[in-house]
Coordinates of C-alpha atoms and ligand atoms in Angstrom, one line a residue:
X21 CA 6.3 34.3 16.1
X22 CA 2.8 33.5 17.5
X23 CA 2.6 32.3 21.1
X24 CA 0.8 29.1 20.0
X25 CA 3.5 28.3 17.5
X26 CA 6.3 28.9 20.0
X27 CA 4.5 26.8 22.6
X28 CA 4.3 23.8 20.2
X29 CA 7.9 24.2 19.0
X30 CA 9.0 24.2 22.7
X31 CA 7.1 21.0 23.4
X32 CA 8.6 19.4 20.4
X33 CA 12.1 20.4 21.4
X34 CA 11.8 19.5 25.0
X35 CA 10.1 16.2 24.3
X36 CA 6.8 16.9 26.1
X37 CA 4.8 17.0 22.9
X38 CA 1.9 14.4 22.9
X39 CA 1.3 12.8 19.4
X40 CA -2.0 11.2 18.4
X41 CA -2.3 9.0 15.4
X42 CA -5.7 8.3 13.9
X43 CA -5.8 4.9 12.0
X44 CA -3.6 2.2 13.4
X45 CA -3.1 0.3 10.1
X46 CA -0.2 -0.4 7.9
X47 CA 0.8 3.2 8.0
X48 CA -0.3 4.5 11.4
X49 CA 1.1 1.7 13.6
X50 CA 4.7 1.9 12.3
X51 CA 4.6 5.7 12.5
X52 CA 3.4 5.5 16.1
X53 CA 6.2 3.1 17.1
X54 CA 8.8 5.2 15.3
X55 CA 7.8 8.2 17.4
X56 CA 7.9 6.2 20.6
X57 CA 11.2 4.6 19.9
X58 CA 13.1 7.5 18.4
X59 CA 11.4 10.7 19.5
X60 CA 10.6 9.2 22.9
X61 CA 7.4 11.2 23.2
X62 CA 4.0 10.2 24.3
X63 CA 1.9 8.6 21.5
X64 CA -1.8 7.7 21.5
X65 CA -3.1 5.5 18.7
X66 CA -6.7 6.0 17.8
X67 CA -8.8 3.5 15.7
X68 CA -12.5 2.7 15.2
X69 CA -11.6 -1.0 15.1
X70 CA -11.7 -2.2 18.7
X71 CA -10.0 -5.5 17.8
X72 CA -6.9 -3.6 16.8
X73 CA -6.9 -1.5 20.0
X74 CA -7.4 -4.7 22.1
X75 CA -4.5 -6.4 20.3
X76 CA -2.2 -3.4 20.8
X77 CA -3.1 -3.2 24.5
X78 CA -1.9 -6.7 25.1
X79 CA 1.2 -6.3 23.0
X80 CA 0.0 -8.2 19.9
X81 CA 0.5 -7.2 16.3
X82 CA -1.7 -7.8 13.3
X83 CA 0.9 -6.8 10.7
X84 CA 3.3 -9.6 9.8
X85 CA 6.4 -7.5 9.2
X86 CA 5.9 -5.6 12.5
X87 CA 7.1 -7.8 15.3
X88 CA 4.9 -8.0 18.4
X89 CA 8.1 -7.4 20.4
X90 CA 8.1 -3.8 19.1
X91 CA 4.5 -3.2 20.4
X92 CA 5.4 -4.8 23.7
X93 CA 8.5 -2.6 24.1
X94 CA 6.5 0.4 23.2
X95 CA 3.9 -0.5 25.8
X96 CA 6.6 -1.1 28.4
X97 CA 8.0 2.5 27.9
X98 CA 4.7 3.8 29.2
X99 CA 4.7 6.2 26.3
X100 CA 2.4 4.3 24.0
X101 CA -1.3 3.6 24.4
X102 CA -4.1 2.9 22.0
X103 CA -7.8 3.8 22.3
X104 CA -11.1 3.7 20.4
X105 CA -12.4 6.6 22.6
X106 CA -12.5 9.5 20.2
X107 CA -13.4 11.9 23.0
X108 CA -9.7 11.9 23.7
X109 CA -8.8 13.5 20.4
X110 CA -8.5 16.8 22.2
X111 CA -5.6 15.5 24.4
X112 CA -2.7 15.2 21.9
X113 CA -0.8 18.4 20.8
X114 CA -0.4 16.9 17.3
X115 CA -2.8 14.6 15.4
X116 CA -1.7 12.6 12.4
X117 CA -4.4 11.1 10.2
X118 CA -3.6 7.7 8.5
X119 CA -7.0 6.4 7.5
X120 CA -7.9 4.7 4.2
X121 CA -8.4 6.6 1.0
X122 CA -9.9 4.0 -1.4
X123 CA -11.8 4.6 -4.7
X124 CA -15.6 4.3 -5.0
X125 CA -17.1 1.8 -7.4
X126 CA -17.0 4.5 -10.1
X127 CA -13.2 4.9 -9.5
X128 CA -13.5 8.3 -7.8
X129 CA -11.9 9.3 -4.6
X130 CA -13.8 7.9 -1.6
X131 CA -13.1 10.5 1.1
X132 CA -15.5 9.3 3.7
X133 CA -12.9 8.1 6.2
X134 CA -10.9 11.4 5.9
X135 CA -14.2 13.3 6.3
X136 CA -15.4 11.4 9.3
X137 CA -12.0 11.6 10.9
X138 CA -11.9 15.4 10.2
X139 CA -15.4 15.7 11.8
X140 CA -14.3 13.7 14.8
X141 CA -11.3 15.9 15.3
X142 CA -13.3 19.1 14.7
X143 CA -15.6 18.1 17.6
X144 CA -12.7 18.3 20.0
X145 CA -10.3 20.7 18.2
X146 CA -8.6 23.1 20.6
X147 CA -6.4 26.1 20.1
X148 CA -2.8 25.3 19.5
X149 CA -3.3 21.8 18.0
X150 CA -1.5 20.6 14.9
X151 CA -3.3 18.4 12.5
X152 CA -1.4 16.5 9.7
X153 CA -3.0 14.4 7.0
X154 CA -0.9 11.4 6.0
X155 CA -3.4 9.5 3.8
X156 CA -2.6 9.5 0.1
X157 CA -5.0 11.9 -1.7
X158 CA -5.5 14.5 -4.5
X159 CA -3.8 17.9 -4.2
X160 CA -6.1 20.3 -2.4
X161 CA -7.5 17.8 0.1
X162 CA -5.8 19.4 3.1
X163 CA -6.3 23.0 2.3
X164 CA -9.8 22.7 0.9
X165 CA -11.6 19.7 2.3
X166 CA -10.0 19.2 5.7
X167 CA -9.4 22.9 6.4
X168 CA -13.0 23.6 5.7
X169 CA -14.2 20.9 8.1
X170 CA -11.9 22.0 10.9
X171 CA -12.6 25.7 10.4
X172 CA -16.4 25.1 10.9
X173 CA -15.5 25.1 14.6
X174 CA -14.8 28.9 14.3
X175 CA -11.1 28.3 14.8
X176 CA -8.8 29.5 12.0
X177 CA -6.1 27.5 10.4
X178 CA -2.6 29.0 10.7
X179 CA -3.8 31.2 13.6
X180 CA -5.7 29.0 16.1
X181 CA -4.6 25.6 14.9
X182 CA -2.0 24.3 12.4
X183 CA -2.6 22.1 9.4
X184 CA -0.2 20.2 7.1
X185 CA 0.2 17.3 4.8
X186 CA 2.9 14.7 4.9
X187 CA 2.6 11.6 2.7
X188 CA 3.6 8.1 3.9
X189 CA 6.2 6.2 1.9
X190 CA 5.9 2.8 3.6
X191 CA 7.3 -0.2 1.7
X192 CA 6.1 -3.2 3.6
X193 CA 8.7 -6.0 3.8
X194 CA 11.6 -3.7 2.7
X195 CA 14.5 -4.7 4.9
X196 CA 16.7 -1.7 3.8
X197 CA 14.3 1.1 4.7
X198 CA 11.7 1.6 7.5
X199 CA 9.4 4.4 8.6
X200 CA 12.2 6.2 10.5
X201 CA 14.8 6.1 7.7
X202 CA 12.6 6.9 4.7
X203 CA 12.9 10.7 4.0
X204 CA 9.6 12.4 5.0
X205 CA 8.1 15.1 2.7
X206 CA 6.2 17.8 4.7
X207 CA 4.2 20.7 3.5
X208 CA 2.1 23.1 5.5
X209 CA -1.2 24.8 4.5
X210 CA 0.7 28.0 5.7
X211 CA 4.4 28.5 6.5
X212 CA 3.9 28.3 10.3
X213 CA 2.1 25.0 10.0
X214 CA 4.9 23.7 7.8
X215 CA 7.5 24.8 10.3
X216 CA 5.9 23.0 13.2
X217 CA 5.1 19.8 11.3
X218 CA 8.7 19.7 10.0
X219 CA 10.0 20.1 13.5
X220 CA 7.8 17.3 14.8
X221 CA 8.9 14.8 12.1
X222 CA 12.5 15.9 12.6
X223 CA 12.3 14.7 16.2
X224 CA 11.1 11.2 15.2
X225 CA 12.5 10.5 11.8
X226 CA 15.9 10.6 10.1
X227 CA 15.3 13.1 7.3
X228 CA 12.6 15.7 6.6
X229 CA 12.1 17.2 3.2
X230 CA 10.3 20.4 3.6
X231 CA 8.2 21.5 0.6
X232 CA 6.5 24.8 -0.2
X233 CA 2.9 23.8 0.5
X234 CA 0.5 20.9 1.4
X235 CA -0.5 20.7 -2.2
X236 CA 3.1 20.1 -3.3
X237 CA 3.4 17.3 -0.7
X238 CA 0.1 15.8 -1.9
X239 CA 1.2 15.9 -5.5
X240 CA 4.6 14.5 -4.6
X241 CA 3.1 11.3 -3.3
X242 CA 0.8 10.9 -6.3
X243 CA 3.8 11.5 -8.7
X244 CA 5.8 8.7 -7.0
X245 CA 3.0 6.2 -7.4
X246 CA 2.1 7.3 -10.9
X247 CA 5.8 6.9 -11.8
X248 CA 5.7 3.3 -10.6
X249 CA 2.3 2.5 -12.2
X250 CA 3.4 3.8 -15.6
X251 CA 6.8 2.0 -15.5
X252 CA 5.2 -1.3 -14.5
X253 CA 2.7 -0.9 -17.4
X254 CA 5.7 -0.3 -19.7
X255 CA 7.5 -3.5 -18.7
X256 CA 4.3 -5.5 -18.8
X257 CA 3.8 -4.3 -22.4
X258 CA 7.4 -5.1 -23.3
X259 CA 6.9 -8.6 -21.8
X260 CA 4.1 -9.2 -24.4
X261 CA 6.1 -7.8 -27.3
X262 CA 9.3 -9.7 -26.5
X263 CA 7.4 -12.9 -25.9
X264 CA 6.0 -12.8 -29.4
X265 CA 9.6 -12.3 -30.6
X266 CA 10.9 -15.3 -28.6
X267 CA 12.9 -13.0 -26.3
X268 CA 12.8 -13.4 -22.5
X269 CA 11.9 -10.1 -21.0
X270 CA 13.7 -11.0 -17.7
X271 CA 17.0 -11.5 -19.6
X272 CA 16.5 -8.1 -21.2
X273 CA 15.7 -6.3 -18.0
X274 CA 18.7 -7.9 -16.1
X275 CA 21.0 -6.8 -18.9
X276 CA 19.5 -3.3 -19.1
X277 CA 19.8 -2.9 -15.4
X278 CA 23.6 -3.1 -15.7
X279 CA 23.5 0.4 -17.2
X280 CA 24.8 2.6 -14.4
X281 CA 22.7 5.6 -15.4
X282 CA 19.5 6.5 -17.1
X283 CA 17.7 3.2 -16.5
X284 CA 15.7 2.0 -13.5
X285 CA 14.6 -1.6 -13.3
X286 CA 10.9 -2.4 -13.0
X287 CA 9.6 -5.9 -13.2
X288 CA 6.6 -7.3 -15.0
X289 CA 3.9 -9.2 -13.1
X290 CA 0.3 -10.6 -13.3
X291 CA -1.2 -7.1 -12.6
X292 CA -1.0 -4.4 -10.0
X293 CA -1.6 -5.0 -6.4
X294 CA -1.6 -3.2 -3.0
X295 CA -3.5 -0.3 -1.7
X296 CA -1.4 2.4 -3.5
X297 CA -0.4 1.8 -7.1
X298 CA -3.7 0.6 -8.6
X299 CA -5.7 3.3 -6.9
X300 CA -3.8 6.5 -6.2
X301 CA -3.1 7.6 -9.7
X302 CA -6.9 7.9 -10.2
X303 CA -7.0 10.5 -7.5
X304 CA -5.1 12.8 -9.8
X305 CA -7.2 11.8 -12.8
X306 CA -10.3 12.8 -10.9
X307 CA -8.9 16.2 -9.8
X308 CA -7.4 16.9 -13.2
X309 CA -10.9 16.8 -14.7
X310 CA -11.8 19.9 -12.6
X311 CA -9.0 21.7 -14.5
X312 CA -10.1 20.4 -17.9
X313 CA -6.9 18.3 -18.4
X314 CA -6.6 14.6 -19.2
X315 CA -4.1 12.2 -17.5
X316 CA -3.5 10.1 -20.5
X317 CA -0.4 8.2 -19.2
X318 CA -2.3 7.2 -16.1
X319 CA -5.3 5.9 -18.1
X320 CA -3.1 4.0 -20.6
X321 CA -1.0 2.5 -17.8
X322 CA -4.2 1.5 -16.0
X323 CA -5.5 -0.2 -19.2
X324 CA -2.3 -2.2 -19.7
X325 CA -2.0 -3.3 -16.1
X326 CA -5.7 -4.2 -15.8
X327 CA -5.4 -6.4 -18.8
X328 CA -2.6 -8.5 -17.3
X329 CA -4.6 -11.0 -15.3
X330 CA -6.5 -12.0 -18.5
X331 CA -3.2 -12.4 -20.4
X332 CA -1.9 -14.6 -17.6
X333 CA -5.0 -16.8 -17.5
X334 CA -4.8 -17.2 -21.3
X335 CA -1.2 -18.5 -20.8
X336 CA -2.5 -21.0 -18.3
X337 CA -5.1 -22.1 -20.8
X338 CA -2.5 -22.3 -23.6
X339 CA -0.1 -24.3 -21.4
X340 CA -2.8 -26.8 -20.5
X341 CA -3.7 -27.0 -24.2
X342 CA -0.2 -28.1 -25.1
X343 CA -0.7 -30.9 -22.7
X344 CA -4.1 -31.7 -24.3
X345 CA -6.1 -30.5 -21.3
X346 CA -8.9 -28.0 -21.2
X347 CA -8.8 -25.4 -18.5
X348 CA -12.3 -26.3 -17.6
X349 CA -12.1 -29.0 -15.0
X350 CA -8.4 -28.7 -14.5
X351 CA -7.0 -28.1 -11.0
X352 CA -4.9 -24.9 -10.8
X353 CA -2.9 -24.0 -7.8
X354 CA -2.4 -20.2 -7.4
X355 CA 0.9 -19.8 -5.6
X356 CA 1.1 -16.6 -3.6
X357 CA -1.9 -14.3 -3.0
X358 CA -0.3 -11.5 -1.1
X359 CA 0.1 -8.4 -3.4
X360 CA 3.9 -8.6 -3.2
X361 CA 6.8 -10.7 -2.0
X362 CA 7.2 -11.7 1.6
X363 CA 4.3 -9.8 3.1
X364 CA 0.9 -10.9 4.4
X365 CA -1.2 -8.1 2.8
X366 CA -3.7 -9.3 0.2
X367 CA -5.3 -6.0 -0.5
X368 CA -6.0 -5.4 -4.2
X369 CA -3.9 -8.4 -5.0
X370 CA -4.1 -9.5 -8.7
X371 CA -4.2 -13.1 -7.4
X372 CA -7.9 -12.6 -6.6
X373 CA -8.7 -11.5 -10.2
X374 CA -6.7 -14.5 -11.4
X375 CA -8.7 -16.8 -9.2
X376 CA -11.9 -15.2 -10.3
X377 CA -11.0 -15.6 -14.0
X378 CA -9.9 -19.2 -13.6
X379 CA -13.2 -20.0 -11.8
X380 CA -15.1 -18.3 -14.5
X381 CA -13.5 -20.5 -17.1
X382 CA -14.4 -23.6 -15.1
X383 CA -11.1 -24.4 -13.4
X384 CA -10.9 -25.9 -9.9
X385 CA -8.8 -23.4 -8.0
X386 CA -6.8 -23.9 -4.8
X387 CA -4.1 -21.7 -3.4
X388 CA -1.0 -21.7 -1.2
X389 CA 0.5 -18.7 0.5
X390 CA 2.8 -19.2 3.5
X391 CA 1.7 -15.8 5.0
X392 CA -2.1 -15.9 4.4
X393 CA -3.6 -19.0 5.9
X394 CA -7.2 -18.0 5.0
X395 CA -8.1 -15.8 2.0
X396 CA -10.1 -12.9 3.5
X397 CA -13.3 -11.7 1.9
X398 CA -12.5 -9.1 -0.7
X399 CA -14.7 -6.1 -1.5
X400 CA -14.0 -6.2 -5.3
X401 CA -14.5 -10.0 -5.6
X402 CA -17.6 -10.7 -3.3
X403 CA -18.4 -13.9 -5.2
X404 CA -15.2 -15.8 -4.5
X405 CA -15.8 -19.0 -2.5
X406 CA -14.0 -19.2 0.9
X407 CA -10.5 -20.5 0.4
X408 CA -7.7 -21.5 2.7
X409 CA -4.1 -22.1 2.0
X410 CA -3.3 -25.7 1.1
X411 CA 0.0 -27.2 2.4
X412 CA 2.5 -27.2 -0.4
X413 CA 3.6 -30.8 -0.6
X414 CA 4.9 -33.0 -3.5
X415 CA 1.6 -34.9 -3.3
X416 CA -0.4 -31.7 -3.8
X417 CA 1.7 -30.6 -6.7
X418 CA 1.5 -34.0 -8.3
X419 CA -2.3 -33.9 -8.1
X420 CA -2.4 -30.4 -9.7
X421 CA -2.7 -29.7 -13.4
X422 CA -1.1 -26.3 -13.4
X423 CA 0.8 -24.1 -10.8
X424 CA 0.4 -20.4 -11.3
X425 CA 3.1 -18.4 -9.6
X426 CA 1.4 -15.1 -8.8
X427 CA 3.5 -13.8 -5.9
X428 CA 7.0 -14.9 -5.1
X429 CA 7.8 -15.6 -1.5
X430 CA 11.2 -16.5 0.0
X431 CA 9.5 -19.1 2.2
X432 CA 8.4 -21.2 -0.8
X433 CA 10.6 -24.1 -2.0
X434 CA 10.6 -23.4 -5.8
X435 CA 13.0 -26.2 -6.5
X436 CA 10.5 -28.6 -5.1
X437 CA 7.7 -26.9 -7.1
X438 CA 9.8 -27.2 -10.3
X439 CA 10.5 -30.9 -9.6
X440 CA 7.0 -32.0 -8.7
X441 CA 4.8 -29.9 -11.0
X442 CA 3.4 -30.9 -14.4
X443 CA 3.0 -27.3 -15.6
X444 CA 4.1 -24.0 -14.2
X445 CA 3.0 -20.5 -15.3
X446 CA 5.6 -18.2 -13.9
X447 CA 4.6 -14.5 -13.7
X448 CA 7.5 -13.4 -11.5
X449 CA 10.6 -14.6 -13.2
X450 CA 11.3 -17.2 -10.5
X451 CA 12.8 -19.6 -13.0
X452 CA 15.4 -17.8 -15.2
X453 CA 16.6 -20.9 -17.1
X454 CA 14.2 -22.4 -19.6
X455 CA 12.4 -25.6 -18.6
X456 CA 10.0 -27.6 -20.8
X457 CA 7.1 -27.4 -18.4
X458 CA 7.6 -23.7 -17.3
X459 CA 5.7 -21.0 -19.2
X460 CA 6.7 -17.4 -18.5
X461 CA 3.7 -15.1 -18.4
Ligands
NAD518 N1 0.0 0.5 3.2 C1 0.9 1.2 2.6 O1 1.9 0.7 2.3 C2 0.7 2.7 2.3 C3 1.8 3.4 1.8 C4 1.7 4.8 1.6 C5 0.5 5.4 1.8 N2 -0.6 4.7 2.3 C6 -1.8 5.5 2.5 O2 -2.0 5.6 3.9 C7 -3.4 5.6 4.2 C8 -3.7 4.5 5.2 O3 -3.4 3.3 4.6 P1 -3.1 2.0 5.4 O4 -2.4 1.0 4.5 O5 -2.5 2.3 6.7 O6 -4.6 1.5 5.7 P2 -5.1 0.4 6.8 O7 -6.4 -0.1 6.3 O8 -4.1 -0.6 7.1 O9 -5.3 1.3 8.1 C9 -6.3 2.2 8.2 C10 -6.8 2.2 9.6 O10 -7.7 3.2 9.8 C11 -8.8 2.8 10.6 N3 -9.9 3.7 10.3 C12 -10.8 3.7 9.3 N4 -11.6 4.7 9.4 C13 -11.3 5.3 10.5 C14 -11.8 6.5 11.2 N5 -12.8 7.2 10.7 N6 -11.2 6.8 12.3 C15 -10.2 6.1 12.8 N7 -9.6 5.1 12.2 C16 -10.2 4.7 11.1 C17 -9.0 1.4 10.1 O11 -9.7 0.6 11.1 C18 -7.6 0.9 9.9 O12 -7.0 0.3 11.1 C19 -4.1 5.5 2.9 O13 -4.4 6.7 2.4 C20 -3.0 4.8 2.0 O14 -3.2 5.2 0.6 C21 -0.5 3.4 2.5

């Protein structure tokens, strides 16, 4: 075994390993805290966003489901610190990269954050360091793109430094699983890198799933998200088919879910949301082109899911029509703008597309979300007017022509909404019993 490998494994096993995490967002921060709390090792969080660093330094959180107490406790251990000083990237023994991997306007992988992080690390890369990419990406990113950037230093991967990929499986708001208890898939660019990365995660997390290569690990993450995207598209399509037949898709799915094998329940909705499912599958589509193969399921699922907001807005229009009202000029309350239940993350939320379409058809749009007091500016919808969450009161509901339930939140009083509203368009199956003024969409 190489001396460098042995030295890192020793540091991992005796707890002196210093971990650096680049990108203190939804993925990086929980990962940093998991390593402090469970592995009890020194962790430095890096971010280009000084406001995040300042918040962490004074024990504040900017992620709803991550209590400030956890940041404070991590600070109090003396093991955790955060910095925007990238000159310090040479200090940690292991660097994990959790920066964004969005799509460009042409729906191609936008690797600029990974590239700039790789270049920042390369400037300070030293012998014996381990670098692990955590950002979701196409197979080959780690052992082509990142390896290339890091090897421009003259240091060689698998010899002078170690390189691996390990995808994140965060499920914000999930009370059953957290960063530490979700099994972690790890694959090295070479066997030594895989061994060291696996040993490191083993120290901080409950279960490590070692795979043969970084590419397998990259493809595993994409496969998981494609599986979700395709199945969500399927139930969205079934929703439309059954609705025409006068069958409630929610009744069907509840019943099908009683099958103890061979069925997994997915639920329909107003479209896809979040940073992962709407974007990640297209990373594979892009890479597949290089090999001359088409990803037809991904494209088809994308088509079905992207059409959902328009379907839902048509339902609002039809519901109002039944009440002899045009959508134009009607006041519509969008209820819930986070991309999913009980979280404060609005990224890629279909609610913004719904708001955009409603405004386009002349509706007056307001929203309520208990977790998002002010709707942030969204890159994909630059023309939306500034909106803030309206207090959800009987008076507000009475003055509203239609309520569009876009995201279900536990904190919302749906019984009150049912009682006080004139028309409800329910995209989340909140109301299972039929009501004359509730349209399922
Ligand atoms: N959010 C999730 O639930 C989730 C789940 C699984 C995988 N992922 C993947 O994890 C990656 C990170 O996602 P996220 O949700 O944590 O994003 P995020 O936007 O919450 O966090 C990314 C952080 O990286 C910082 N950053 C951007 N460029 C940087 C740079 N060059 N150097 C240092 N910091 C930089 C940003 O300021 C931000 O704080 C993405 O690839 C995403 O697809 C996210």
